[in-house]
Amino acid sequence: MSRIVVGMSGGVDSAVTAYLLKAAGHEVIGVTLKTWLSEGEVSRCCEIDDARRVAGVLDIPYYAVNCAADFHENVVAPFIDDYINGMTPNPCVVCNRAVKWSRMLDFADMQGAQFVATGHYATVTKLDNGRFTVENAAHAAKDQTYMLYRLTQQQLARTVMPLGKLSKDEVRVIAEKAGLPVANKPDSQEICFVTDGSYADFIEENYGGRLPGEGSFVDEQGSVIGTHKGIIHYTVGQRKGLGIAMGHPIYVKEIDAESNTVVIGEESSLYKNEIFCEKLNFLSIDGIGEGERVPARVRIRYHHAGESAVLEKASDDRVKVTFEKPVRAATPGQSAVFYDEKGRVIGGGIIAR
């Protein structure tokens, strides 16, 4: 039996994780990372009162750890910078490695705990080559491996994820039978630090510098067709809220921060056969060699089902992804995550321009 620190968000998934581990005989310690304050109260991502109530029912030690400064430096500031630079970031992907796992493992070391655990729907797997990866959840609707691809080998080696084989309904039934007070609590749907309003509103309220102002909407030939209200209000693939009428559906094809222009095109212009990824992190393998072609299924956003592709080394810090069928609205700043035929994460990277 092990001493395990469970990251508790105040939701049902982490509550059931703690319950299952304690029921299995492990010594469980609950911890909530205070990452973001919203109007004087902790945001929905870190609901300490609910987490503390669950810990009380389970009779386990519970702590709240303030890591707001780390969170701002590693997650919020880059999130704002990416939008200002015309990209659409995945803050949760960054947070998992740089804040959540980093701080949970630090806390585990202080508590003499061997492992950390979370309520993610995924399974940590050690492969025959000695490397660790995450494997698709048994129920695809809740699979969260996309958000976990940036974890390090050292982090995964000390991670337990008990919910990988369970469905959400099964988790709620377990919570109800265990008398956990969050059994029927709704799932959070928002980025934890953007609790009200839009991303653009958040950036306007929290950026200390001068934001990009109005600029030109241009068509694919470069002709000006209108005026946009600032690039932070747009993302690739967007159709609604453009404020220009062309008599037929039009979409954001590209955002050029350098020229402060937003390129508009037909829906067909959103489809691409290849993308390039940078800021790479590999899990099941340690990299892609020169001239090597690695088959994979690639997801280009969290809710993307994935498309068959081939991975090739483009440079020391870039991978070229060539798709079997074109993918729609591959967006700079979003992550592309690579899977093998068994649903295990090969690795991934950030979609570059």
CSV table of N, CA and C in Angstrom, one decimal, residues 3 5 29 63 65 103-113 158:
chain,number,residue,atom,x,y,z
A,3,ARG,N,1.3,5.7,0.1
A,3,ARG,CA,0.8,7.0,0.5
A,3,ARG,C,0.7,7.8,-0.8
A,5,VAL,N,-1.0,11.3,-2.7
A,5,VAL,CA,-1.6,12.7,-2.7
A,5,VAL,C,-2.6,12.8,-3.8
A,29,ILE,N,-4.0,11.5,1.0
A,29,ILE,CA,-4.0,12.9,1.5
A,29,ILE,C,-4.6,13.8,0.4
A,63,TYR,N,-5.4,19.6,2.6
A,63,TYR,CA,-4.6,20.8,2.6
A,63,TYR,C,-5.0,21.7,1.3
A,65,VAL,N,-3.1,24.5,-1.1
A,65,VAL,CA,-1.8,25.1,-1.3
A,65,VAL,C,-1.9,26.2,-2.3
A,103,ARG,N,3.5,21.1,-8.7
A,103,ARG,CA,3.2,21.5,-7.3
A,103,ARG,C,2.7,20.3,-6.5
A,104,MET,N,1.9,19.4,-7.1
A,104,MET,CA,1.5,18.2,-6.4
A,104,MET,C,2.6,17.3,-6.0
A,105,LEU,N,3.6,17.2,-6.9
A,105,LEU,CA,4.7,16.3,-6.6
A,105,LEU,C,5.6,17.0,-5.5
A,106,ASP,N,5.8,18.3,-5.6
A,106,ASP,CA,6.5,18.9,-4.5
A,106,ASP,C,5.8,18.7,-3.2
A,107,PHE,N,4.5,18.8,-3.2
A,107,PHE,CA,3.7,18.6,-1.9
A,107,PHE,C,3.8,17.1,-1.5
A,108,ALA,N,3.8,16.2,-2.5
A,108,ALA,CA,3.9,14.8,-2.2
A,108,ALA,C,5.3,14.5,-1.5
A,109,ASP,N,6.3,15.1,-2.0
A,109,ASP,CA,7.6,14.9,-1.4
A,109,ASP,C,7.7,15.4,0.1
A,110,MET,N,7.0,16.5,0.3
A,110,MET,CA,6.9,17.1,1.7
A,110,MET,C,6.2,16.1,2.6
A,111,GLN,N,5.2,15.4,2.0
A,111,GLN,CA,4.4,14.5,2.8
A,111,GLN,C,4.9,13.1,2.9
A,112,GLY,N,6.0,12.9,2.2
A,112,GLY,CA,6.6,11.5,2.1
A,112,GLY,C,5.7,10.6,1.3
A,113,ALA,N,5.0,11.1,0.3
A,113,ALA,CA,4.1,10.3,-0.5
A,113,ALA,C,4.8,9.8,-1.8
A,158,ARG,N,5.1,8.7,-11.4
A,158,ARG,CA,4.6,8.8,-10.0
A,158,ARG,C,3.1,9.2,-10.0
